[in-house]
Amino acid sequence: MGGGEEEEAKVIRNKQVLARDYISGNPKESDIFPLIIHQAVLVKNLYLSCDPYMRGVKNPKPGRPQFFAPNSPIVGYGVCKVVDSRHPGFKTGDLVWGITAWEEYTLITDTSSLFKIDQTDVPLSYYTGILGMPGMTAYVGFYEIATPKTGDKVFISSAFGAVGQLAGQFAKLMGCYVVGSAGSKEKVEILKNKLGFDEAFNYKEEQDLDAALKRYFPEGIDIYFENVGGKMLDAVLLNMRLHGRIVVCGMISQYDLDQEDGVRNLMQLVPKRIRMQGFQVFDHYHLYQNFLDTVLPYIREGKITYVENISQGLDNGPAALVSLFSGLNLGKTLLLVAPQ
Amino acid sequence: MGGGEEEEAKVIRNKQVLARDYISGNPKESDIFPLIIHQAVLVKNLYLSCDPYMRGVKNPKPGRPQFFAPNSPIVGYGVCKVVDSRHPGFKTGDLVWGITAWEEYTLITDTSSLFKIDQTDVPLSYYTGILGMPGMTAYVGFYEIATPKTGDKVFISSAFGAVGQLAGQFAKLMGCYVVGSAGSKEKVEILKNKLGFDEAFNYKEEQDLDAALKRYFPEGIDIYFENVGGKMLDAVLLNMRLHGRIVVCGMISQYDLDQEDGVRNLMQLVPKRIRMQGFQVFDHYHLYQNFLDTVLPYIREGKITYVENISQGLDNGPAALVSLFSGLNLGKTLLLVAPQ
């Protein structure tokens, strides 16, 4: 996240005049404001990430990040090479990951989420997934929020996603029993045979999710890594153990509904003393170095496998993003824009 | 919780033969088992407590506590005087509170929830409420689970109940802004004028709970002390602030439904990083002395008010219990069985 106080003197300012929001009618002075950009970085985009949080919002609110604005490049995470820098923490030639745009070159003015990449003996694409935001999400959710211990029974929905596949492997490395759900037979096979999950099932083939969970968790669930919400959450609540923890990372089954599914089994929280905790990975980026210190050795020693689904070129961007939401992708979905 | 190791020598055993469960047909040997009771206490019941958790269960499970068994006295909390003891921690004449039965005298064989009453300069009836299980529930929920701080915006549903009225006053003493909901105009008036709540409203008069909460919490809610569940919880979720905490003490609106209301706004947990935590007071009884050290001075200094609704005599027991569930009671509902 930047740094390099000693280079402060090199900073060059760039003053801009910005509209506060879409302006209707004649602009008033209060609609517009001047801003001095001190620390912009110009980057060449190498890899761009397709993530479940990237969805259109019907009525975007001012001040909220917008991933899709009319006739503007999509905004999302990527791995980039710095081609010019007005920021003391980054210099030409540096590799970085963070929030960029779906285009060949991007002027990144908000560098607060930009991380310098120092370790390049692993695939660079990993910084969109296992070593980037999804990886940090799995790490924070599992180690910081779930308070796991050896022997815990762990259930992960959307288990073959960018976050789920890693959360499951963290749990296995801690000596937990791990079951994942996914949306196809192929995903289930990979979870069991390649990623080391104890069990996995295709939720689309289950008539009764409660019965499916009872089959895989006859003693109940200690930790639920929640990625989907809705009916699955309701079934999980019936199968949680005493003092269970539900780590709410996302609820992708609910994103497209006009009205969200009703969750009826929340009374289970009381007798079972369940903690349900939502989180956002941004709050925990100060742990990024700890995360790297944990995960890089696992990757180098072959203790963690990470499945990527890489499309080639910006022209294939629309198809890659759509495949993520259709569930036809396998593993972490991303786009190779340009070789390093 | 007992004690008095030095008196161990006085213990007298009482061997019994018990049925494991209801027996159908000829008893088998495995249906019956011998048990040695070491530490029974015979008590005279002085006050009996009517609490929201006391509800009939359609299909009681073996091993679970049953408050209502056919032709047996109701089981619940009470304040009692020891008339004979086979337990080294209790002697004749001691005042105790804990789980007893709705009868004049009870042989308490499970003494694990029995507390000796040492402080008698406050009303004895308080040990069914503010100084007993409901008081501990408010204390644990607020101080241990909600992680409150000065200035927090606190919402309490069922705010004039045995737990809610105390949780609200704890929050006021910490310098929080406190709003309560209740089910009648009279309750709302008492919350505002007698118990020091900043605001209170009658949820039955609100067409739109979300709008009501926005009126009282324009900046949102930091802590929700959840006693009711259902529609209120759904409206609260829309009004929680970042890093808000929902302390799930009970969900009384849901107890009598064949199917619980669906809660649709759980996606709020993620962007708002909300923690929702169920708890049971039994897990925290080791804090009982800390609790007394906090609450007794507040009572003696007049900093906390506690409203009781005392019915006289066992004959009025059925009416008292029914009034609690009809919402016609005002404050902590209990029964005076016998003067000390």
XYZ file of C-alpha atoms in Angstrom:
680
model
C 0.000 0.000 0.000
C 2.524 2.580 -1.088
C 5.125 3.816 1.353
C 8.539 5.311 0.583
C 8.342 8.556 2.554
C 11.910 9.391 1.522
C 10.778 9.828 -2.094
C 8.049 12.357 -1.220
C 9.919 15.152 -3.017
C 9.371 13.535 -6.403
C 5.579 13.777 -6.179
C 4.001 15.720 -9.031
C 0.466 17.059 -8.596
C -2.282 16.879 -11.181
C -5.224 19.177 -10.610
C -8.597 18.139 -12.091
C -12.132 19.503 -12.081
C -14.742 16.804 -11.475
C -18.504 16.520 -11.525
C -19.900 15.259 -8.240
C -22.513 13.121 -9.972
C -24.494 13.033 -13.188
C -25.634 16.610 -13.759
C -29.084 17.396 -15.156
C -29.692 20.847 -16.651
C -27.224 23.695 -16.333
C -24.337 22.869 -13.987
C -24.280 24.754 -10.700
C -21.028 25.527 -8.958
C -21.893 23.077 -6.201
C -22.172 20.277 -8.781
C -18.494 20.565 -9.608
C -15.369 20.524 -7.483
C -11.620 20.823 -7.973
C -9.362 17.965 -6.875
C -5.623 17.686 -6.744
C -4.333 14.247 -7.627
C -0.954 13.743 -6.050
C -0.200 10.160 -6.552
C -1.492 8.691 -9.798
C 0.095 5.616 -11.356
C -0.153 4.686 -15.039
C -0.249 0.932 -15.540
C -0.368 -1.628 -18.321
C -2.993 -4.261 -17.474
C -1.708 -7.849 -17.641
C -4.469 -9.909 -16.010
C -8.031 -8.900 -15.179
C -10.173 -10.703 -12.646
C -13.814 -11.835 -12.974
C -15.362 -11.857 -9.503
C -18.872 -12.597 -8.215
C -19.214 -9.155 -6.623
C -19.112 -7.600 -10.143
C -22.764 -7.091 -10.793
C -24.798 -4.273 -12.209
C -26.569 -2.064 -9.709
C -29.928 -0.652 -10.767
C -29.665 2.685 -8.992
C -26.027 3.367 -8.187
C -25.543 5.688 -5.223
C -23.077 8.576 -5.327
C -19.906 7.717 -3.473
C -20.343 3.970 -3.930
C -17.889 2.185 -6.221
C -19.421 1.493 -9.617
C -18.162 -1.464 -11.578
C -20.253 -0.603 -14.601
C -20.829 3.003 -15.704
C -22.260 3.745 -19.147
C -19.606 3.719 -21.878
C -16.811 3.391 -19.321
C -14.395 0.505 -18.921
C -15.478 -2.068 -16.338
C -13.765 -1.549 -12.993
C -12.279 -4.541 -11.188
C -9.191 -6.195 -9.798
C -6.163 -6.872 -11.959
C -2.433 -7.483 -12.128
C -0.566 -4.632 -13.814
C 2.855 -3.313 -14.696
C 3.659 0.296 -13.824
C 4.632 2.263 -16.940
C 4.770 5.682 -15.271
C 4.344 6.787 -11.683
C 3.576 9.970 -9.779
C 3.469 8.001 -6.528
C 6.531 7.614 -4.304
C 5.638 4.007 -3.496
C 5.636 2.752 -7.092
C 8.177 3.085 -9.903
C 8.228 2.229 -13.600
C 8.557 -1.510 -14.092
C 6.953 -2.446 -10.749
C 4.370 -5.215 -10.808
C 1.239 -4.413 -8.802
C -2.224 -5.775 -8.143
C -5.346 -3.909 -7.134
C -8.327 -2.106 -8.566
C -7.867 -1.164 -12.203
C -10.079 -1.030 -15.319
C -10.812 -3.316 -18.264
C -8.617 -1.615 -20.845
C -5.033 -1.919 -22.019
C -3.664 0.975 -19.983
C -5.203 2.588 -16.898
C -4.392 5.744 -14.956
C -4.981 4.631 -11.369
C -5.700 7.699 -9.251
C -6.913 5.877 -6.137
C -3.829 3.890 -5.191
C -5.115 2.962 -1.745
C -5.867 -0.614 -2.810
C -2.709 -1.116 -4.869
C -0.222 -3.720 -3.655
C 3.307 -4.105 -4.971
C 4.154 -7.644 -6.103
C 7.536 -8.752 -4.798
C 7.323 -12.531 -5.194
C 7.350 -13.530 -8.865
C 8.405 -17.189 -8.644
C 4.698 -18.077 -8.662
C 2.351 -17.423 -11.621
C 1.560 -13.705 -11.884
C -2.083 -14.561 -12.532
C -2.242 -15.855 -8.951
C -2.407 -12.221 -7.782
C -5.961 -12.028 -9.168
C -6.914 -15.113 -7.135
C -5.106 -17.162 -4.552
C -2.623 -14.341 -3.794
C -5.042 -11.465 -4.365
C -8.429 -10.323 -3.119
C -10.199 -13.747 -3.271
C -7.271 -15.388 -1.486
C -7.293 -12.739 1.217
C -11.071 -13.214 1.519
C -10.644 -16.953 2.137
C -7.777 -16.285 4.582
C -9.598 -13.611 6.593
C -12.888 -15.490 6.564
C -11.351 -18.737 7.693
C -8.541 -17.751 10.045
C -9.836 -14.415 11.399
C -13.627 -14.745 11.405
C -14.381 -18.478 11.708
C -12.059 -19.134 14.702
C -11.381 -22.670 13.461
C -9.781 -25.545 15.329
C -8.521 -28.993 14.397
C -11.342 -31.480 13.911
C -14.005 -28.890 13.156
C -16.641 -29.947 10.619
C -16.568 -27.344 7.846
C -19.088 -26.790 5.082
C -18.317 -24.509 2.127
C -20.887 -23.488 -0.451
C -19.813 -22.365 -3.914
C -16.813 -24.451 -2.971
C -15.088 -24.432 -6.340
C -15.172 -20.640 -6.622
C -12.121 -18.416 -6.311
C -12.650 -18.132 -2.545
C -14.248 -21.483 -1.715
C -11.552 -23.738 -3.166
C -8.951 -22.004 -1.030
C -11.060 -21.821 2.162
C -11.578 -25.584 1.887
C -7.879 -26.260 1.531
C -7.055 -24.011 4.503
C -9.532 -26.054 6.526
C -7.973 -29.348 5.395
C -4.499 -28.062 6.307
C -5.822 -27.361 9.818
C -7.109 -30.917 10.147
C -10.791 -30.194 9.673
C -13.400 -32.385 7.970
C -14.428 -30.440 4.856
C -17.425 -30.792 2.564
C -18.209 -28.494 -0.353
C -21.238 -27.882 -2.542
C -21.043 -26.844 -6.171
C -23.291 -26.683 -9.227
C -22.044 -29.468 -11.502
C -20.806 -33.055 -11.438
C -17.478 -31.948 -12.881
C -16.931 -29.391 -10.105
C -17.795 -31.997 -7.487
C -15.245 -34.427 -8.947
C -12.478 -31.801 -8.912
C -13.270 -30.815 -5.309
C -12.954 -34.443 -4.181
C -10.148 -35.670 -6.402
C -7.954 -32.659 -6.984
C -8.563 -30.220 -4.115
C -8.695 -32.730 -1.272
C -12.194 -32.069 0.054
C -13.446 -35.017 2.133
C -16.793 -34.901 0.366
C -18.619 -32.723 -2.137
C -22.090 -32.681 -3.646
C -23.994 -31.068 -6.501
C -26.700 -28.951 -4.851
C -28.719 -28.960 -8.087
C -29.207 -32.724 -7.794
C -30.468 -32.589 -4.192
C -34.232 -32.439 -3.675
C -33.787 -31.830 0.048
C -30.749 -29.804 1.108
C -31.403 -30.553 4.786
C -31.238 -34.295 4.064
C -28.069 -33.834 1.995
C -26.364 -31.970 4.846
C -27.466 -34.606 7.369
C -25.888 -37.243 5.126
C -22.519 -35.493 5.069
C -22.668 -34.046 8.589
C -24.372 -36.608 10.849
C -22.849 -34.766 13.829
C -23.565 -31.297 12.464
C -21.538 -28.372 11.153
C -19.112 -26.269 13.199
C -18.204 -23.744 10.504
C -20.226 -22.713 7.477
C -18.424 -20.617 4.898
C -21.435 -18.855 3.379
C -21.174 -17.828 -0.248
C -24.714 -18.393 -1.500
C -27.499 -17.513 0.984
C -31.182 -18.386 0.586
C -32.333 -22.003 0.789
C -28.853 -23.346 1.464
C -28.453 -21.062 4.485
C -31.831 -22.173 5.798
C -30.843 -25.836 5.515
C -27.447 -25.166 7.103
C -29.041 -23.444 10.119
C -30.892 -26.691 10.893
C -27.594 -28.568 10.856
C -25.306 -26.277 12.822
C -23.706 -27.533 16.028
C -23.504 -25.771 19.388
C -21.347 -22.638 19.198
C -21.211 -22.897 15.401
C -19.954 -20.047 13.265
C -21.386 -18.844 9.967
C -18.892 -16.733 8.065
C -20.886 -14.626 5.630
C -18.663 -13.910 2.690
C -21.423 -13.376 0.132
C -24.880 -14.599 -0.893
C -24.615 -15.060 -4.635
C -27.927 -16.941 -4.990
C -29.684 -13.773 -3.829
C -28.026 -11.156 -6.021
C -30.411 -11.323 -8.952
C -33.694 -11.726 -7.120
C -36.244 -8.931 -7.000
C -37.082 -10.107 -3.519
C -34.611 -12.162 -1.514
C -35.599 -15.623 -0.286
C -36.934 -15.664 3.246
C -34.662 -17.422 5.744
C -36.878 -19.130 8.289
C -34.565 -20.960 10.642
C -32.813 -18.086 12.402
C -34.291 -19.155 15.755
C -31.568 -21.821 15.687
C -29.111 -19.045 16.569
C -30.297 -18.947 20.181
C -30.219 -22.543 21.488
C -27.131 -23.309 19.415
C -25.349 -20.037 20.346
C -24.470 -19.484 16.702
C -22.404 -16.521 15.583
C -23.167 -15.227 12.084
C -20.642 -12.700 10.929
C -20.474 -10.665 7.746
C -17.156 -9.194 6.674
C -15.441 -7.321 3.882
C -11.910 -8.158 2.945
C -10.879 -4.477 2.630
C -11.041 -4.090 6.407
C -8.280 -6.669 6.780
C -5.707 -5.711 4.145
C -3.248 -4.821 6.924
C -2.896 -8.621 7.270
C -1.697 -9.021 3.671
C 1.918 -9.742 4.605
C 0.850 -12.388 7.185
C -1.313 -13.875 4.469
C 1.600 -14.081 2.014
C 3.822 -15.577 4.708
C 1.224 -18.318 5.174
C 0.175 -19.008 1.600
C 3.382 -18.631 -0.444
C 5.095 -21.552 1.355
C 1.972 -23.692 0.864
C 2.079 -22.953 -2.873
C 5.823 -23.570 -3.177
C 5.612 -26.841 -1.253
C 2.660 -28.007 -3.367
C 0.358 -28.173 -0.339
C -2.272 -26.010 -2.017
C -3.660 -26.404 -5.522
C -5.416 -23.546 -7.246
C -7.511 -24.061 -10.360
C -7.681 -21.134 -12.787
C -9.827 -20.636 -15.826
C -7.935 -18.154 -18.019
C -9.479 -16.547 -21.104
C -7.230 -14.830 -23.611
C -7.529 -11.189 -24.603
C -9.873 -8.303 -23.852
C -12.151 -9.405 -26.717
C -13.047 -12.498 -24.680
C -13.783 -10.406 -21.551
C -17.581 -10.323 -21.974
C -17.762 -14.121 -22.400
C -15.485 -14.732 -19.404
C -17.558 -12.534 -17.120
C -20.801 -14.122 -18.277
C -19.423 -17.646 -17.738
C -18.760 -16.799 -14.089
C -22.397 -15.949 -13.447
C -23.779 -18.835 -15.480
C -21.736 -21.257 -13.402
C -20.150 -22.752 -16.523
C -16.635 -21.698 -15.475
C -14.344 -24.026 -13.564
C -12.301 -22.413 -10.823
C -11.005 -18.868 -10.625
C -12.043 -16.998 -13.783
C -9.735 -14.377 -15.256
C -8.515 -12.753 -18.420
C -4.996 -12.579 -19.791
C -4.780 -9.134 -21.419
C -1.089 -8.908 -22.240
C 1.977 -10.977 -21.490
C 4.422 -9.309 -19.147
C -23.477 -22.874 42.733
C -22.841 -24.910 45.868
C -19.386 -25.021 47.380
C -18.425 -25.783 50.985
C -15.961 -28.647 50.470
C -15.266 -28.748 54.217
C -18.788 -29.987 54.858
C -18.471 -32.964 52.469
C -18.659 -35.456 55.378
C -22.281 -34.546 56.092
C -23.538 -35.701 52.665
C -26.247 -38.351 52.837
C -26.955 -40.467 49.751
C -30.396 -41.331 48.444
C -30.563 -44.165 45.954
C -33.481 -44.171 43.475
C -34.600 -46.326 40.560
C -35.725 -44.279 37.558
C -37.359 -44.920 34.227
C -35.293 -43.625 31.334
C -38.374 -42.421 29.466
C -42.074 -43.226 29.137
C -42.266 -47.010 28.982
C -44.750 -48.796 26.735
C -45.578 -52.456 27.429
C -43.622 -54.561 29.888
C -40.548 -52.770 31.250
C -37.192 -54.156 30.119
C -34.131 -53.890 32.311
C -32.593 -51.387 29.920
C -35.610 -49.075 30.377
C -34.776 -48.566 34.036
C -31.628 -47.498 35.822
C -30.490 -46.914 39.385
C -29.236 -43.458 40.413
C -27.672 -42.257 43.605
C -28.719 -38.741 44.548
C -26.052 -37.215 46.743
C -27.027 -33.633 47.002
C -30.769 -32.984 47.025
C -32.205 -29.875 48.656
C -35.787 -29.552 49.903
C -37.101 -26.021 49.473
C -40.176 -23.968 50.217
C -41.058 -21.913 47.143
C -41.499 -18.185 47.846
C -41.611 -16.594 44.383
C -42.086 -18.259 40.999
C -41.099 -16.635 37.733
C -43.097 -16.407 34.484
C -40.636 -16.238 31.580
C -41.079 -16.141 27.800
C -39.032 -19.299 27.297
C -41.759 -21.265 29.137
C -43.678 -22.676 26.259
C -45.124 -26.051 25.487
C -43.110 -28.227 23.138
C -45.103 -30.499 20.824
C -42.718 -33.442 20.787
C -40.408 -33.167 23.774
C -37.099 -34.927 23.268
C -35.589 -37.185 25.946
C -32.824 -35.398 27.801
C -34.174 -31.925 27.045
C -35.612 -29.905 29.948
C -39.408 -30.069 29.981
C -41.314 -27.200 31.527
C -44.642 -28.925 31.102
C -45.053 -32.679 31.591
C -48.539 -34.225 31.942
C -49.870 -33.982 35.502
C -46.557 -32.672 36.810
C -45.852 -29.270 38.360
C -44.585 -26.689 35.901
C -40.803 -26.316 36.014
C -39.276 -22.850 36.108
C -37.152 -20.353 37.988
C -38.016 -19.327 41.542
C -36.804 -17.923 44.833
C -36.910 -20.480 47.636
C -36.023 -21.103 51.259
C -34.137 -24.296 52.115
C -36.086 -26.384 54.637
C -33.798 -29.437 54.535
C -30.536 -30.094 52.752
C -28.445 -33.071 51.712
C -26.060 -30.757 49.900
C -22.939 -29.373 51.583
C -23.362 -25.989 49.905
C -26.831 -25.276 51.283
C -28.219 -25.412 54.820
C -31.677 -25.090 56.356
C -32.806 -21.470 56.293
C -30.700 -20.480 53.297
C -32.391 -18.396 50.621
C -31.691 -19.601 47.090
C -32.806 -18.962 43.515
C -32.760 -21.330 40.580
C -34.832 -23.945 38.818
C -37.655 -25.261 40.959
C -41.278 -26.325 40.392
C -44.697 -24.692 40.691
C -45.733 -26.210 44.031
C -45.399 -25.265 47.668
C -42.390 -27.467 48.413
C -39.928 -28.930 45.932
C -37.176 -31.515 46.256
C -34.476 -30.085 44.014
C -32.198 -32.899 42.905
C -30.330 -31.000 40.186
C -28.691 -28.245 42.217
C -26.352 -27.171 39.433
C -28.373 -24.032 38.701
C -29.060 -23.128 42.339
C -27.557 -19.866 43.626
C -27.382 -18.883 47.281
C -28.824 -15.446 48.020
C -26.546 -13.439 50.283
C -27.810 -9.899 49.732
C -31.273 -9.431 51.198
C -31.479 -5.640 51.530
C -33.193 -5.625 48.120
C -36.617 -7.201 47.433
C -36.339 -11.005 47.373
C -38.591 -11.074 44.310
C -35.754 -9.363 42.385
C -33.982 -12.739 42.269
C -36.606 -13.919 39.760
C -35.863 -10.883 37.575
C -33.303 -8.121 37.762
C -30.997 -10.188 40.028
C -31.835 -13.577 38.536
C -31.856 -15.255 35.151
C -33.458 -12.379 33.171
C -31.052 -9.881 34.738
C -28.062 -12.061 33.895
C -29.435 -12.388 30.357
C -29.541 -8.608 29.943
C -26.074 -8.282 31.497
C -24.423 -10.979 29.384
C -26.195 -9.891 26.208
C -25.295 -6.253 26.620
C -21.850 -6.250 28.231
C -20.436 -9.575 26.962
C -22.033 -10.095 23.535
C -22.897 -6.625 22.209
C -19.448 -5.045 22.872
C -21.060 -1.657 23.523
C -19.406 1.739 23.714
C -20.486 5.215 24.765
C -22.608 6.915 22.135
C -23.778 3.719 20.455
C -27.326 3.796 19.076
C -29.177 0.911 20.717
C -32.529 -0.581 19.783
C -34.340 -3.011 22.076
C -37.434 -4.934 21.062
C -39.829 -6.285 23.693
C -38.246 -3.455 25.655
C -40.527 -3.589 28.681
C -39.981 -7.295 29.253
C -37.979 -8.721 32.135
C -34.790 -8.578 30.048
C -35.435 -5.581 27.803
C -36.141 -3.007 30.518
C -32.794 -3.809 32.121
C -30.778 -3.999 28.880
C -32.080 -0.517 28.014
C -31.036 0.907 31.366
C -27.576 -0.664 31.107
C -27.235 1.044 27.724
C -28.340 4.406 29.156
C -25.836 4.068 32.011
C -23.105 3.583 29.393
C -24.121 6.777 27.616
C -25.877 5.196 24.647
C -28.923 6.502 22.783
C -31.664 3.961 23.500
C -34.991 3.295 21.799
C -37.387 0.499 22.707
C -40.400 -1.068 21.066
C -43.329 -2.548 22.968
C -46.913 -3.632 22.338
C -49.057 -0.994 24.051
C -49.274 2.752 24.626
C -48.975 2.215 28.360
C -45.734 0.263 27.986
C -44.328 2.964 25.703
C -45.123 5.660 28.270
C -43.401 3.745 31.082
C -40.307 3.130 28.927
C -39.981 6.856 28.213
C -41.098 8.356 31.508
C -40.054 5.863 34.137
C -37.215 3.776 32.676
C -35.302 6.586 30.965
C -35.400 5.335 27.369
C -34.714 8.205 24.937
C -37.611 7.098 22.759
C -40.077 4.239 22.541
C -42.804 3.203 20.112
C -45.749 0.828 19.904
C -44.911 -1.577 17.089
C -48.593 -2.472 16.700
C -49.349 1.093 15.610
C -46.635 1.189 12.931
C -47.671 0.285 9.388
C -44.058 0.336 8.253
C -41.441 -0.810 10.757
C -38.610 0.296 8.453
C -40.000 3.843 8.400
C -40.448 3.800 12.187
C -36.834 2.786 12.707
C -35.612 5.431 10.251
C -37.569 8.021 12.271
C -35.857 7.069 15.534
C -32.477 6.126 14.062
C -31.719 8.538 11.203
C -28.046 7.526 11.494
C -28.791 3.813 11.933
C -28.482 1.263 14.723
C -25.219 0.064 16.275
C -26.679 -2.556 18.611
C -29.953 -4.425 18.286
C -31.039 -6.411 21.307
C -33.218 -8.982 19.563
C -36.108 -10.439 21.514
C -38.768 -10.858 18.838
C -37.495 -11.952 15.390
C -39.527 -11.991 12.177
C -40.620 -8.730 10.558
C -38.912 -6.569 13.169
C -35.566 -8.262 12.518
C -36.003 -7.755 8.788
C -36.659 -4.036 9.282
C -33.742 -3.706 11.695
C -31.326 -5.297 9.193
C -32.108 -2.461 6.764
C -31.225 0.072 9.451
C -28.047 -1.355 10.939
C -24.841 0.672 10.781
C -21.397 -0.518 9.728
C -19.977 -3.085 12.160
C -23.358 -3.337 13.902
C -24.111 -6.115 16.363
C -27.345 -8.059 16.706
C -27.563 -9.811 20.047
C -30.058 -12.637 19.640
C -31.609 -13.242 23.012
C -34.881 -14.724 21.751
C -37.442 -14.455 18.957
C -40.753 -14.485 20.783
C -42.827 -13.453 17.725
C -41.810 -16.736 16.096
C -42.510 -19.206 18.902
C -46.112 -19.972 18.044
C -45.897 -20.067 14.269
C -46.191 -23.306 12.341
C -43.698 -21.855 9.907
C -41.388 -19.050 10.931
C -41.456 -15.763 9.029
C -38.863 -15.538 6.287
C -36.134 -12.973 6.977
C -35.159 -11.451 3.645
C -32.539 -8.850 4.405
C -29.630 -10.989 5.600
C -27.491 -9.810 2.667
C -27.043 -6.642 4.735
C -24.654 -8.654 6.922
C -21.906 -8.490 4.298
C -21.519 -4.815 3.286
C -22.283 -3.699 6.848
C -19.996 -6.311 8.469
C -22.757 -7.171 10.923
C -22.257 -9.727 13.661
C -25.379 -11.643 14.709
C -24.837 -13.685 17.817
C -27.141 -16.064 19.638
C -26.437 -16.894 23.265
C -27.802 -18.714 26.277
C -27.387 -17.260 29.714
C -26.444 -20.642 31.273
C -23.074 -20.506 29.536
C -22.199 -17.353 31.459
C -23.274 -18.088 35.030
C -19.633 -17.992 36.102
C -20.015 -14.205 35.753
C -22.815 -14.064 38.326
C -20.686 -12.425 41.021
C -19.426 -9.752 38.567
C -23.036 -9.184 37.639
C -24.087 -8.677 41.276
C -21.135 -6.345 41.850
C -22.378 -4.213 38.942
C -26.122 -4.297 39.489
C -26.558 -4.218 43.276
C -24.928 -0.771 43.604
C -27.095 0.516 40.742
C -30.212 -0.693 42.579
C -29.109 0.695 45.947
C -28.205 4.069 44.447
C -31.534 4.242 42.592
C -29.806 4.310 39.213
C -31.873 1.403 37.914
C -35.631 0.984 38.170
C -37.244 -2.420 37.776
C -40.965 -2.839 37.218
C -42.528 -6.034 38.516
C -45.984 -7.415 38.022
C -46.607 -9.697 41.014
C -49.621 -12.030 41.219
C -50.555 -13.515 44.577
C -50.755 -17.230 45.252
C -50.387 -20.452 43.259
C -54.078 -20.306 42.322
C -53.318 -17.236 40.200
C -50.396 -18.975 38.492
C -52.242 -19.971 35.303
C -53.558 -16.404 34.780
C -50.118 -14.880 35.396
C -48.427 -17.151 32.874
C -51.118 -16.509 30.265
C -50.869 -12.722 30.760
C -47.171 -12.872 29.856
C -47.883 -14.431 26.476
C -50.898 -12.235 25.748
C -48.746 -9.135 26.287
C -51.225 -7.785 28.865
C -48.651 -7.878 31.661
C -46.547 -4.837 32.549
C -42.921 -5.543 33.393
C -41.446 -8.655 34.960
C -44.250 -11.139 35.679
C -44.061 -13.356 38.742
C -46.007 -15.087 41.443
C -45.773 -14.665 45.201
C -46.362 -18.161 46.590
C -45.554 -17.655 50.256
C -44.091 -14.877 52.363
C -40.655 -15.612 53.721
